[in-house]
Amino acid sequence: MTSPEPAELSGPEAQAAAGDRDSDPNLEALSGVPERVPGLDEVPAPPPAQDFDDPALFFNRELSWLEFNARVLELAEDPDQPLLERLKFCAIWESNLDEFFMVRVATLNAARETGRGGRGADALGPGEQIELIADRVAEQRSRVCRAFERQIRPALAGHGLRIVDIEDVPSEERRKLNALFERQIYPALTPLVLGLGRPFPYISNLSLSLLVMLRDPKSEGEVLARVKVPLEIFGRFVEVGEGGRTLLPVEQLIAANLASLFPGMEVVDHALFRVTRDTDYDVSDEADDLLQAVEEELRRRRFGEVMRLEVSAGMAPVLRDRLIDALGIDEDELFFVEGMLDMTGLWEVHGVRGFRELRDPPYSGVTPPALIDEGKPADFFAAMRERDIVVHHPYDSFATTVERFVEQAVHDPQVLAIKQTVYRTSADSPQIPMLIEAAERGKQVVCMVELKARFDESANIRWAKELEESGVHVVYGIPALKTHCKCVLVVRREGKGVRHYVHIGTGNYNAKTARIYTDIGLFTADRAIGLDIGEMFNYLTGYARTTRYRKALVAPFGLQPGIEAEIERTAAAHRPDAPARIRLKMNSLLDPASIRALYRASRAGVEIDLNVRGICALRPGVKGVSENINVKSIVGRFLEHSRIFSFERPGEEPAIYIGSADLMPRNLYNRVELVVPVLDASVREQLSDVLDRSLADDANSWVLDSTGKWTRSVPDGDRPRSVQRELMERHSMRSAEHATI
């Protein structure tokens, strides 16, 4: 799924399985981690006491991320997954990899060229990482192509959904397609000849193009031309026949009609290619106008350096060499693709109507019982005064919880102010119109819009301008820091004073991703937390710098020290006869200081269970260092996105926190992040239950060993434990029971 915070993972973040190995004897060698993984396999000897600086104790960030994408790939290979979901995982794997090259590989390339990148805790240099990345990507590419071409595509055809090649289209249908080409596609194409005194054309990021070799029959001279495939206009596939059940890649229809684009010329050869550009950018800490600075950087990003050139495996060397020379790339930036180039287009196939039997069963989130009063929506503020409320998306509806909270605040005449952060939001989100309405009703409305939310910058700029024009106080944060925290603060007049009502989330205010990302949201009227968040907003909007908060942990000031202090307190409280335990659930674990703290706690005997979806730089199972640490990753139908930090000490109530931050340097030191304690005992029990189920999952989980290998869990019993299935069932059952009372 991506990230959609990819990610972040966004996007929509994601997932895995062993594949049909019995049917292909060659699949075994390519379907898992290689027998020897450079930079991962060597298990270090125990370091001397207090020495946790040994690079061998840390996995490399980029290689660990590629292992996450391998888990996504395993789900594409998994014959137990519904067919269209396997197809979806092919597309997710591709889009994940695109963003990885645009950002992470671009960063490594810049570090290699400038010599300024330095080495991380694992001590691998940029050049070494780029070489290892190329090997891993090639291995994964062969697997995803094989899964699609040999397994998924034939199986879909067996169910009546066919993805065909142009040579397989019957002649009658071919004539209809050619007519379609002449009528609709041909007028939109722009063939560009290369050479003959003309500069090489700009190739846009992630665009699909045909490189064509032409011969002049009169002069016998040969030239090259480029034809961009206009996917943004026509999509990736055209229908063959009626009913939308037979699909042809549009580039094949264009290739079959190249003679129409070059009359009088002989088409000698053609092949597909695709470039990936550097989309990373920096905004100066001293920018006077952050909005203008981001807009200027977005314009520059269109012309970023080429990071990757993907070509059809059968491309003729003369075509390939000309491209390499024209784009000025190094040999390690060239990638051959056997099969379909750019599998993100498979989302179109996944979106074909019908075929319910080939998909996951539908699921719709429910409304928590605490927010229902005699079958009707409860008064949100009254419910929050009574107790804290936790929601867990997508199992709980985003619309009837988060959106209704804001909606009630907008229409409540006693509400004086609404303050909200916006990192990413969906195009059809009601959040923005509701804030505009609140401003029109005379309330003080503050919206902290993060302009630097990667790949959502343009959308956020549009939202910001629309909000400003409607009278909302819009702030863009601090140039040096991204504002990644997720919170809404409502200030309401009550009696002779005011009360703060707060929502703190682990995910974005985005109705679309709330249906496919698992995220926690906490509603609280706790006075100290409300004051903390009010002061955090003052830091974001004004000229203030609160570094000490009452209960909240706020980055970049106190979040990392606060989490580390909880780890140290748990280690100090541990005794063999009264054991302590640490359980952490997050997207990524990379921060060396936090990892060293966990190593110290493990050495003290604390049992540590980590549920890390993506990057994990911590090496578990090292004697004398991390033998008490277990690491599990869950990759399934929904993108695991919630962050829960639980510290259990003998004789105390568990200390449990939720919030927006992963334990990564960028989150802890370069962003504004918000993590808050969960004070209500019943809410702590619910979150502890989520951790229990996550750690018990053996249906869509992988376990990390000391060599860096992720091994898929084997179900124990007739019915595998799936945290996502169990929570869907649990929330639906709870809602149904409440409805019958």
XYZ file of C-alpha atoms in Angstrom:
741
model
C 0.000 0.000 0.000
C 1.347 3.711 -0.456
C 2.182 5.645 1.597
C 0.002 6.916 0.688
C 3.027 8.515 3.595
C 5.437 5.644 1.431
C 4.744 6.734 2.036
C 5.725 7.864 3.799
C 4.258 5.079 2.667
C 2.390 6.203 1.571
C 1.756 5.242 -0.206
C -0.521 3.351 0.332
C 1.533 1.292 1.948
C 2.141 -3.151 0.927
C 2.778 -7.005 1.324
C 3.840 -10.959 0.902
C 3.971 -14.949 0.525
C 6.051 -17.855 -0.606
C 4.610 -18.274 -4.090
C 3.697 -21.410 -6.005
C 7.094 -23.096 -5.732
C 5.851 -26.598 -6.509
C 4.906 -25.540 -10.021
C 8.254 -23.955 -10.848
C 11.478 -25.646 -9.693
C 13.432 -22.485 -10.494
C 11.293 -20.312 -8.235
C 12.814 -21.444 -4.944
C 16.174 -19.807 -5.548
C 14.639 -16.476 -6.453
C 11.706 -16.206 -4.078
C 13.408 -15.439 -0.790
C 16.448 -13.712 0.606
C 19.610 -15.013 -1.103
C 21.583 -17.640 0.835
C 24.134 -14.989 1.675
C 23.005 -11.412 2.095
C 25.949 -8.982 1.792
C 26.095 -6.715 4.789
C 23.416 -8.665 6.684
C 24.477 -12.250 7.263
C 27.419 -11.773 9.582
C 26.260 -12.084 13.195
C 28.610 -10.050 15.396
C 30.240 -11.330 18.529
C 28.897 -9.765 21.721
C 30.478 -6.354 22.216
C 32.043 -5.362 25.521
C 29.713 -3.870 28.119
C 28.174 -0.547 27.119
C 29.712 -0.713 23.609
C 26.875 -0.678 21.125
C 28.622 1.312 18.414
C 29.740 -1.741 16.425
C 28.383 -1.265 12.853
C 27.606 -4.985 12.745
C 24.800 -4.365 15.253
C 22.865 -2.262 12.739
C 21.164 -3.250 9.509
C 21.351 -0.834 6.603
C 18.338 1.413 6.141
C 17.986 1.028 2.368
C 18.520 -2.724 2.295
C 16.047 -3.147 5.132
C 13.480 -1.152 3.164
C 14.017 -3.405 0.150
C 13.304 -6.385 2.405
C 9.996 -4.724 3.297
C 9.154 -4.404 -0.384
C 10.095 -8.067 -0.757
C 7.347 -8.862 1.754
C 4.919 -6.937 -0.450
C 6.180 -9.019 -3.358
C 5.597 -12.248 -1.441
C 1.916 -11.403 -1.215
C 1.856 -10.973 -5.000
C 3.358 -14.470 -5.207
C 0.995 -15.980 -2.628
C -1.524 -18.374 -4.252
C -3.783 -18.084 -1.195
C -4.414 -14.389 -1.844
C -7.396 -13.447 -4.058
C -6.197 -12.972 -7.637
C -6.994 -9.287 -7.997
C -5.345 -8.596 -4.634
C -2.192 -10.335 -5.906
C -2.356 -8.035 -8.915
C -2.725 -5.068 -6.550
C 0.420 -6.078 -4.682
C 2.356 -6.087 -7.970
C 1.278 -2.469 -8.482
C 2.112 -1.552 -4.866
C 5.559 -3.131 -5.183
C 6.212 -1.027 -8.291
C 4.959 2.277 -6.876
C 6.926 1.699 -3.665
C 10.069 1.133 -5.709
C 9.470 4.240 -7.827
C 9.380 6.444 -4.726
C 12.431 4.666 -3.309
C 14.475 5.620 -6.373
C 13.086 9.154 -6.565
C 14.032 9.901 -2.966
C 16.357 7.413 -1.300
C 18.535 6.408 -4.259
C 18.636 10.057 -5.314
C 20.007 10.927 -1.876
C 22.636 8.188 -2.106
C 23.682 9.346 -5.574
C 24.108 12.908 -4.360
C 26.179 11.679 -1.417
C 28.355 9.540 -3.691
C 28.966 12.412 -6.100
C 29.673 15.078 -3.493
C 31.421 12.876 -0.952
C 29.405 14.576 1.781
C 26.958 11.855 2.693
C 28.926 10.145 5.423
C 28.126 6.699 6.736
C 25.285 5.607 8.962
C 25.481 3.409 12.032
C 25.929 0.374 9.733
C 29.051 2.014 8.162
C 28.081 1.240 4.548
C 29.071 4.009 2.130
C 26.762 5.394 -0.580
C 28.521 3.576 -3.422
C 28.375 0.233 -1.634
C 24.680 0.702 -0.949
C 23.900 1.577 -4.569
C 25.608 -1.615 -5.780
C 23.708 -3.774 -3.296
C 20.436 -2.044 -4.176
C 20.906 -2.771 -7.879
C 21.423 -6.485 -7.171
C 18.369 -6.728 -4.898
C 16.127 -4.825 -7.287
C 17.127 -7.037 -10.220
C 16.341 -10.154 -8.193
C 12.960 -8.823 -7.073
C 12.118 -7.606 -10.570
C 12.549 -11.107 -11.989
C 10.231 -12.454 -9.314
C 7.438 -9.926 -9.785
C 7.525 -10.383 -13.569
C 7.361 -14.136 -13.193
C 4.475 -13.941 -10.701
C 2.499 -11.714 -13.043
C 3.236 -13.420 -16.358
C 3.220 -17.068 -15.267
C 0.670 -17.095 -12.480
C -1.594 -14.057 -12.126
C -2.223 -13.193 -15.772
C -3.131 -16.754 -16.893
C -5.280 -17.276 -13.798
C -7.203 -14.045 -14.437
C -7.820 -15.162 -18.018
C -9.294 -18.357 -16.630
C -11.844 -16.219 -14.778
C -12.698 -14.189 -17.875
C -10.510 -11.131 -17.236
C -7.880 -11.091 -19.963
C -4.808 -8.901 -20.458
C -3.795 -9.584 -24.038
C -0.951 -8.732 -26.394
C -1.646 -7.099 -29.743
C -0.747 -10.231 -31.717
C -3.457 -12.161 -29.844
C -6.246 -9.768 -30.879
C -8.502 -11.193 -33.635
C -8.364 -9.372 -36.962
C -11.889 -7.947 -36.689
C -11.191 -6.461 -33.260
C -7.814 -5.282 -34.529
C -9.546 -3.206 -37.204
C -11.754 -1.612 -34.559
C -8.720 -0.812 -32.409
C -6.897 0.726 -35.365
C -9.923 2.898 -36.003
C -9.914 3.907 -32.349
C -6.243 4.787 -32.677
C -6.834 6.996 -35.715
C -9.851 8.677 -34.163
C -8.704 9.314 -30.585
C -5.089 8.411 -29.859
C -3.240 9.573 -32.974
C -4.264 13.248 -32.587
C -2.823 13.327 -29.051
C 0.613 11.926 -29.946
C 3.681 14.058 -30.546
C 6.543 12.188 -32.264
C 9.904 13.866 -31.674
C 12.860 13.048 -33.905
C 16.253 12.891 -32.197
C 19.300 14.456 -33.744
C 19.252 16.352 -37.056
C 20.331 19.435 -35.148
C 17.591 19.108 -32.546
C 18.302 18.738 -28.801
C 17.334 15.554 -27.033
C 13.800 16.095 -25.703
C 13.010 16.360 -22.000
C 11.737 13.023 -20.690
C 9.354 13.578 -17.780
C 9.556 11.601 -14.570
C 7.958 8.130 -14.698
C 6.589 8.692 -18.195
C 6.413 5.704 -20.531
C 7.955 6.236 -23.960
C 8.632 4.412 -27.196
C 12.069 4.814 -28.750
C 11.744 4.259 -32.500
C 14.434 3.650 -35.131
C 13.469 4.974 -38.575
C 15.070 4.520 -41.985
C 14.622 6.866 -44.935
C 14.100 4.592 -47.980
C 15.597 7.227 -50.271
C 18.765 8.193 -48.419
C 19.094 4.962 -46.426
C 19.848 7.178 -43.444
C 18.631 6.136 -39.986
C 17.350 8.340 -37.185
C 15.738 7.834 -33.790
C 12.461 9.276 -32.546
C 10.661 9.317 -29.224
C 6.917 8.896 -28.807
C 5.508 9.533 -25.343
C 2.684 7.215 -24.315
C 0.039 9.635 -22.959
C -1.082 7.562 -19.986
C -2.533 10.601 -18.226
C -5.042 10.945 -21.089
C -5.920 7.390 -22.084
C -4.863 5.279 -19.115
C -2.740 2.170 -19.457
C -5.228 -0.133 -21.167
C -7.786 0.017 -23.968
C -10.783 -2.284 -24.068
C -10.928 -5.000 -26.699
C -14.510 -5.750 -27.592
C -17.302 -4.882 -25.165
C -17.742 -5.441 -21.459
C -14.309 -4.314 -20.289
C -13.127 -7.883 -19.715
C -10.355 -7.936 -22.326
C -7.645 -5.295 -22.014
C -4.727 -4.339 -24.258
C -1.795 -2.184 -23.100
C -2.150 1.118 -24.947
C 1.562 1.254 -25.817
C 1.144 -1.898 -27.905
C -1.634 -0.272 -29.932
C 0.568 2.783 -30.496
C 3.537 0.611 -31.482
C 1.387 -1.310 -33.965
C 0.477 1.983 -35.667
C 3.868 3.727 -35.700
C 3.815 3.848 -39.506
C 0.924 6.331 -39.250
C 3.124 8.672 -37.220
C 6.040 8.533 -39.663
C 4.609 8.365 -43.196
C 7.175 7.675 -45.869
C 9.639 6.238 -43.334
C 10.437 2.610 -42.585
C 10.020 1.645 -38.920
C 13.081 -0.529 -38.303
C 12.749 -1.145 -34.572
C 11.116 0.136 -31.415
C 11.258 -0.472 -27.681
C 9.783 0.880 -24.451
C 11.686 2.851 -21.841
C 10.960 4.805 -18.664
C 13.037 7.229 -16.605
C 12.927 7.984 -12.893
C 14.169 11.383 -11.757
C 15.457 12.842 -8.516
C 12.419 14.434 -6.837
C 14.124 15.312 -3.566
C 14.533 18.968 -2.736
C 15.544 21.256 0.103
C 13.963 24.481 1.257
C 16.305 26.956 2.903
C 15.920 27.372 6.655
C 16.078 31.122 6.004
C 13.326 31.282 3.374
C 11.375 34.503 3.822
C 8.291 33.123 2.088
C 7.879 29.374 2.589
C 4.966 29.122 0.135
C 6.968 30.781 -2.625
C 10.071 28.728 -1.814
C 8.181 25.417 -2.065
C 6.511 26.458 -5.331
C 9.913 27.295 -6.815
C 11.376 23.972 -5.682
C 8.458 22.080 -7.228
C 9.172 23.732 -10.571
C 12.837 22.742 -10.314
C 11.939 19.172 -9.364
C 10.432 18.525 -12.803
C 13.954 18.669 -14.208
C 15.657 16.525 -11.592
C 18.577 14.338 -12.533
C 17.801 10.879 -13.954
C 18.225 8.229 -11.255
C 17.086 5.184 -13.188
C 16.517 4.161 -16.798
C 14.272 1.135 -17.276
C 14.239 -0.480 -20.715
C 12.542 -3.482 -22.230
C 14.844 -6.474 -21.922
C 14.811 -6.944 -25.692
C 15.823 -3.385 -26.570
C 18.474 -3.395 -29.296
C 21.947 -2.317 -28.103
C 22.042 0.581 -30.571
C 18.855 2.015 -29.088
C 20.012 1.400 -25.543
C 23.428 2.993 -26.048
C 21.897 6.092 -27.591
C 19.567 6.509 -24.629
C 22.360 6.051 -22.096
C 24.467 8.624 -23.880
C 21.616 11.128 -24.276
C 20.485 10.877 -20.655
C 24.023 10.897 -19.274
C 23.508 8.016 -16.871
C 25.937 5.547 -15.356
C 25.755 1.852 -16.118
C 24.451 1.017 -12.620
C 21.446 3.253 -13.314
C 20.266 1.046 -16.210
C 17.681 -1.639 -15.404
C 16.355 -4.269 -17.825
C 12.715 -5.289 -17.453
C 11.544 -8.661 -18.697
C 7.801 -8.360 -19.138
C 5.493 -5.461 -18.369
C 7.245 -2.123 -17.902
C 5.622 -0.032 -15.131
C 3.244 -2.289 -13.236
C 1.558 0.641 -11.513
C -0.837 0.529 -14.462
C -2.245 -2.701 -13.030
C -4.311 -0.581 -10.661
C -6.613 -0.065 -13.663
C -7.167 -3.797 -13.937
C -7.795 -4.015 -10.195
C -10.430 -1.308 -10.638
C -12.441 -3.216 -13.261
C -16.013 -3.615 -12.048
C -17.260 -6.994 -10.898
C -15.210 -10.122 -10.101
C -16.058 -9.995 -6.378
C -14.858 -13.554 -5.998
C -11.351 -12.404 -6.939
C -11.162 -9.708 -4.245
C -11.023 -9.410 -0.483
C -14.513 -9.406 1.051
C -15.840 -5.838 1.384
C -15.551 -4.147 4.761
C -16.961 -0.882 6.107
C -15.907 0.706 9.367
C -18.372 0.945 12.250
C -19.163 3.602 14.840
C -17.794 2.842 18.328
C -20.530 2.249 20.943
C -19.262 5.209 23.000
C -20.338 7.519 20.172
C -23.863 6.128 19.805
C -26.756 7.156 22.052
C -29.984 5.166 21.654
C -29.218 4.411 18.034
C -28.318 8.004 17.202
C -25.000 9.853 17.111
C -24.012 10.800 20.644
C -23.010 14.289 21.760
C -19.271 14.132 21.077
C -18.268 16.607 23.742
C -20.422 14.965 26.412
C -18.959 11.571 25.563
C -15.416 12.960 25.814
C -16.150 14.614 29.172
C -17.246 11.240 30.470
C -14.127 9.356 29.344
C -11.379 9.182 26.744
C -12.317 7.412 23.505
C -10.047 5.488 21.175
C -10.847 4.756 17.537
C -9.018 2.331 15.285
C -9.329 2.867 11.544
C -10.377 1.315 9.213
C -12.232 -0.895 11.695
C -13.927 2.243 13.055
C -15.442 4.651 10.556
C -13.469 7.823 9.914
C -16.595 9.701 8.827
C -18.637 8.986 11.970
C -15.755 9.676 14.340
C -13.097 12.168 13.259
C -15.144 14.009 10.661
C -18.195 14.179 12.925
C -16.047 15.557 15.774
C -14.985 18.471 13.583
C -18.484 18.875 12.171
C -20.017 19.167 15.645
C -17.361 21.713 16.608
C -18.177 23.766 13.510
C -21.899 23.956 14.349
C -21.621 24.305 18.135
C -22.141 27.993 19.077
C -20.089 27.512 22.251
C -16.966 26.543 20.298
C -14.597 29.489 20.133
C -11.690 28.065 18.155
C -10.660 25.087 16.035
C -7.003 24.380 15.303
C -5.915 21.548 13.034
C -2.821 20.217 11.307
C -2.997 19.073 7.685
C -0.194 16.909 6.333
C -1.984 14.975 3.606
C -5.696 14.993 2.870
C -7.878 13.570 0.127
C -9.206 15.686 -2.726
C -12.815 15.113 -1.636
C -12.180 15.532 2.081
C -14.942 17.406 3.961
C -12.339 18.588 6.493
C -11.296 21.643 4.481
C -14.860 22.823 3.669
C -15.778 22.362 7.341
C -12.890 24.580 8.464
C -13.965 27.190 5.930
C -17.528 27.049 7.249
C -16.256 27.438 10.814
C -14.399 30.606 9.832
C -17.509 31.928 8.116
C -19.442 31.314 11.348
C -17.046 33.626 13.169
C -14.909 31.056 14.952
C -11.165 31.388 15.230
C -9.820 28.757 12.853
C -6.157 27.895 12.504
C -4.913 25.392 9.945
C -1.295 24.312 9.985
C -0.702 23.153 6.385
C 2.548 21.303 5.787
C 3.667 22.421 2.347
C 6.608 20.007 2.320
C 4.535 16.799 2.539
C 6.316 14.868 -0.186
C 4.317 14.409 -3.419
C 1.358 16.278 -1.882
C 2.942 19.725 -2.048
C 0.844 20.990 -4.961
C -2.424 19.819 -3.402
C -1.517 21.385 -0.061
C -0.649 24.685 -1.735
C -4.113 24.724 -3.343
C -5.802 23.933 -0.012
C -3.774 26.617 1.765
C -4.762 29.324 -0.703
C -8.431 28.345 -0.584
C -8.405 28.382 3.225
C -6.699 31.762 3.365
C -9.204 33.283 0.966
C -11.999 32.132 3.285
C -10.596 33.789 6.390
C -8.861 30.797 7.968
C -5.572 31.573 9.675
C -3.166 29.464 7.625
C 0.391 28.835 8.736
C 3.010 26.839 6.900
C 5.148 25.683 9.778
C 8.846 26.165 10.148
C 11.168 25.973 7.110
C 13.710 23.748 8.874
C 11.110 21.273 10.145
C 8.241 19.312 8.677
C 5.096 19.389 10.769
C 4.085 15.740 10.793
C 1.910 15.653 13.932
C -1.796 14.879 13.525
C -4.149 16.695 15.867
C -7.307 18.781 16.151
C -7.799 21.146 19.092
C -11.276 22.477 19.868
C -11.630 25.271 22.433
C -15.157 25.426 23.851
C -16.743 27.913 26.251
C -18.124 26.097 29.299
C -19.376 27.887 32.398
C -17.010 30.709 33.299
C -14.071 29.208 31.457
C -13.105 27.078 28.494
C -12.376 23.419 27.968
C -10.022 21.855 25.418
C -11.189 18.872 23.383
C -8.500 17.103 21.416
C -8.082 14.431 18.762
C -4.572 13.010 18.371
C -3.987 10.561 15.535
C -1.318 8.320 14.120
C -2.509 8.934 10.560
C -3.467 11.765 8.253
C -6.824 13.500 8.084
C -7.553 11.662 4.873
C -10.818 9.785 4.413
C -9.412 7.689 1.565
C -6.345 6.353 3.360
C -8.401 5.884 6.541
C -10.109 3.016 4.703
C -6.852 1.202 3.903
C -4.390 2.285 6.639
C -4.619 1.021 10.212
C -4.412 4.082 12.450
C -5.216 4.920 16.050
C -7.047 8.073 17.116
C -7.439 9.275 20.703
C -10.203 11.698 21.754
C -9.516 13.293 25.115
C -10.624 16.261 27.191
C -7.683 15.896 29.569
C -6.742 19.396 30.664
C -2.966 18.925 30.682
C -2.881 17.360 27.218
C -5.163 20.077 25.883
C -2.891 22.799 27.268
C 0.167 21.034 25.846
C -1.329 20.946 22.367
C -2.429 24.545 22.650
C 1.165 25.504 23.417
C 2.412 23.361 20.546
C 0.150 25.284 18.164
C 1.523 28.540 19.583
C 4.999 27.263 18.738
C 3.878 26.504 15.175
C 2.009 29.745 14.590
C 3.792 32.309 16.725
C 7.173 33.202 18.108
C 7.367 30.783 21.012
C 9.462 27.762 21.836
C 8.014 25.576 24.524
C 10.468 22.762 25.154
C 8.894 21.238 28.277
C 5.364 19.928 28.164
C 3.147 18.581 30.929
C 2.360 15.176 29.462
C 2.922 15.276 25.713
C 6.184 14.252 24.061
C 6.870 16.703 21.248
C 9.688 16.461 18.708
C 12.213 17.848 18.081
C 12.531 18.797 21.769
C 11.540 16.002 24.108
C 10.238 13.023 22.146
C 13.423 10.960 21.788
C 14.610 11.641 25.355
C 11.109 10.842 26.603
C 10.927 7.465 24.854
C 14.495 6.631 25.875
C 13.697 7.526 29.483
C 10.742 5.101 29.423
C 13.032 2.376 28.083
C 15.617 3.083 30.801
C 12.979 3.144 33.570
C 11.631 -0.181 32.361
C 15.112 -1.709 32.347
C 15.782 -0.400 35.865
C 12.478 -1.848 37.140
C 13.079 -5.331 35.714
C 13.753 -8.205 38.122
C 13.785 -11.916 37.356
C 10.963 -12.508 39.842
C 9.038 -9.444 38.629
C 9.798 -9.078 34.912
C 9.253 -5.932 32.892
C 8.266 -5.825 29.241
C 8.474 -3.396 26.324
C 6.191 -3.622 23.277
C 6.520 -1.150 20.443
C 4.497 -0.940 17.232
C 5.666 1.410 14.489
C 6.395 1.765 10.789
C 10.175 2.026 11.039
C 12.958 1.697 13.619
C 16.171 3.411 12.596
C 17.333 5.845 15.294
C 20.721 4.618 16.650
C 20.214 6.174 20.095
C 16.830 4.471 20.536
C 18.218 1.152 19.285
C 21.113 1.333 21.738
C 18.642 1.986 24.555
C 16.721 -1.147 23.530
C 19.977 -3.120 23.462
C 20.728 -1.972 27.020
C 17.238 -2.995 28.142
C 17.632 -6.390 26.479
C 20.963 -6.898 28.203
C 19.216 -6.077 31.488
C 16.815 -8.963 30.806
C 13.745 -7.052 29.627
C 11.550 -8.937 27.153
C 11.109 -6.683 24.108
C 8.612 -7.327 21.323
C 8.806 -5.059 18.288
C 6.136 -4.903 15.601
C 7.894 -2.987 12.805
C 6.174 -2.866 9.427
C 9.016 -1.499 7.307
C 12.624 -0.520 8.014
C 14.284 -2.122 11.016
C 17.945 -1.318 11.631
C 18.000 -3.221 14.938
C 19.576 -6.674 14.778
C 17.734 -9.104 17.091
C 18.998 -12.342 18.533
C 22.636 -11.348 19.144
C 23.962 -13.068 22.253
C 24.780 -10.624 25.000
C 23.078 -7.784 23.145
C 19.605 -8.490 21.792
C 18.681 -12.087 22.544
C 15.616 -10.802 24.422
C 14.349 -8.809 21.438
C 11.857 -10.230 18.944
C 10.969 -8.387 15.734
C 7.838 -9.089 13.705
C 6.423 -7.355 10.624
C 2.792 -7.515 9.536
C 1.999 -6.854 5.898
C -1.536 -7.595 4.803
C -4.771 -6.275 3.385
C -4.445 -2.947 5.219
C -1.265 -0.932 5.556
C -0.150 -1.121 9.187
C 0.427 2.518 10.096
C -0.353 2.985 13.797
C 2.284 3.730 16.415
C 1.848 2.320 19.932
C 4.573 2.420 22.597
C 3.942 0.248 25.666
C 6.161 -0.001 28.763
C 5.105 -2.509 31.429
C 6.832 -2.320 34.803
C 6.107 -4.445 37.897
C 3.803 -2.781 40.393
C 2.696 -0.032 37.963
C -0.022 0.573 35.438
C 1.376 0.184 31.911
C 2.681 3.397 30.348
C 1.211 3.438 26.836
C 1.651 6.188 24.252
C 0.263 6.772 20.764
C 1.233 9.365 18.195
C 2.567 10.308 14.800
C 6.261 9.440 15.120
C 8.391 6.482 14.190
C 11.747 5.993 15.897
C 13.704 7.447 12.990
C 16.118 10.399 13.072
C 13.946 12.449 10.718
C 10.915 12.036 13.010
C 12.754 12.600 16.249
C 15.052 15.480 15.314
C 13.822 17.081 12.063
C 10.050 17.159 12.417
C 7.354 18.411 14.705
C 5.824 15.195 16.017
C 3.326 14.544 18.790
C 3.099 11.496 21.052
C 0.788 11.457 24.086
C 0.223 9.101 27.021
C -2.993 7.106 27.186
C -4.462 7.842 30.608
C -7.753 5.926 30.547
C -7.396 2.335 31.773
C -10.035 0.946 29.404
C -8.320 2.612 26.418
C -4.991 1.129 27.534
C -6.658 -2.281 27.600
C -7.900 -1.830 24.030
C -4.448 -0.833 22.803
C -2.841 -3.687 24.715
C -5.270 -6.024 22.975
C -4.155 -4.642 19.579
C -0.531 -5.366 20.546
C -1.425 -8.875 21.742
C -3.182 -9.710 18.490
C -0.442 -8.152 16.362
C 2.284 -10.158 18.049
C 0.200 -13.361 17.810
C -0.447 -12.930 14.071
C 0.811 -15.887 12.053
C -1.191 -15.313 8.849
C 0.490 -12.217 7.424
C 3.573 -11.779 9.550
C 7.299 -12.215 9.127
C 9.973 -12.666 11.793
C 13.426 -11.096 11.565
C 16.477 -13.123 12.582
C 20.016 -12.097 13.455
C 21.223 -12.549 9.862
C 18.726 -10.046 8.481
C 16.442 -12.670 6.974
C 12.678 -12.220 7.263
C 10.836 -15.553 7.461
C 7.098 -15.783 7.015
C 5.289 -17.163 10.053
C 3.727 -20.593 9.793
C 0.168 -20.793 11.179
C -0.189 -22.749 14.412
C -3.450 -24.618 14.094
C -6.273 -24.934 11.593
C -7.186 -21.233 11.621
C -4.310 -18.779 11.242
C -4.251 -15.786 13.592
C -4.746 -12.640 11.538
C -4.843 -9.405 13.530
C -6.628 -7.605 10.703
C -9.309 -10.262 10.285
C -9.796 -10.523 14.056
C -10.198 -6.773 14.482
C -12.680 -6.564 11.606
C -14.724 -9.303 13.268
C -14.367 -7.823 16.748
C -15.426 -4.302 15.785
C -18.338 -5.516 13.666
C -19.545 -7.797 16.469
C -19.233 -5.059 19.093
C -21.215 -2.673 16.910
C -23.911 -5.273 16.253
C -24.231 -6.124 19.969
C -24.607 -2.458 20.869
C -27.248 -1.963 18.178
C -29.418 -4.737 19.706
C -29.312 -3.408 23.258
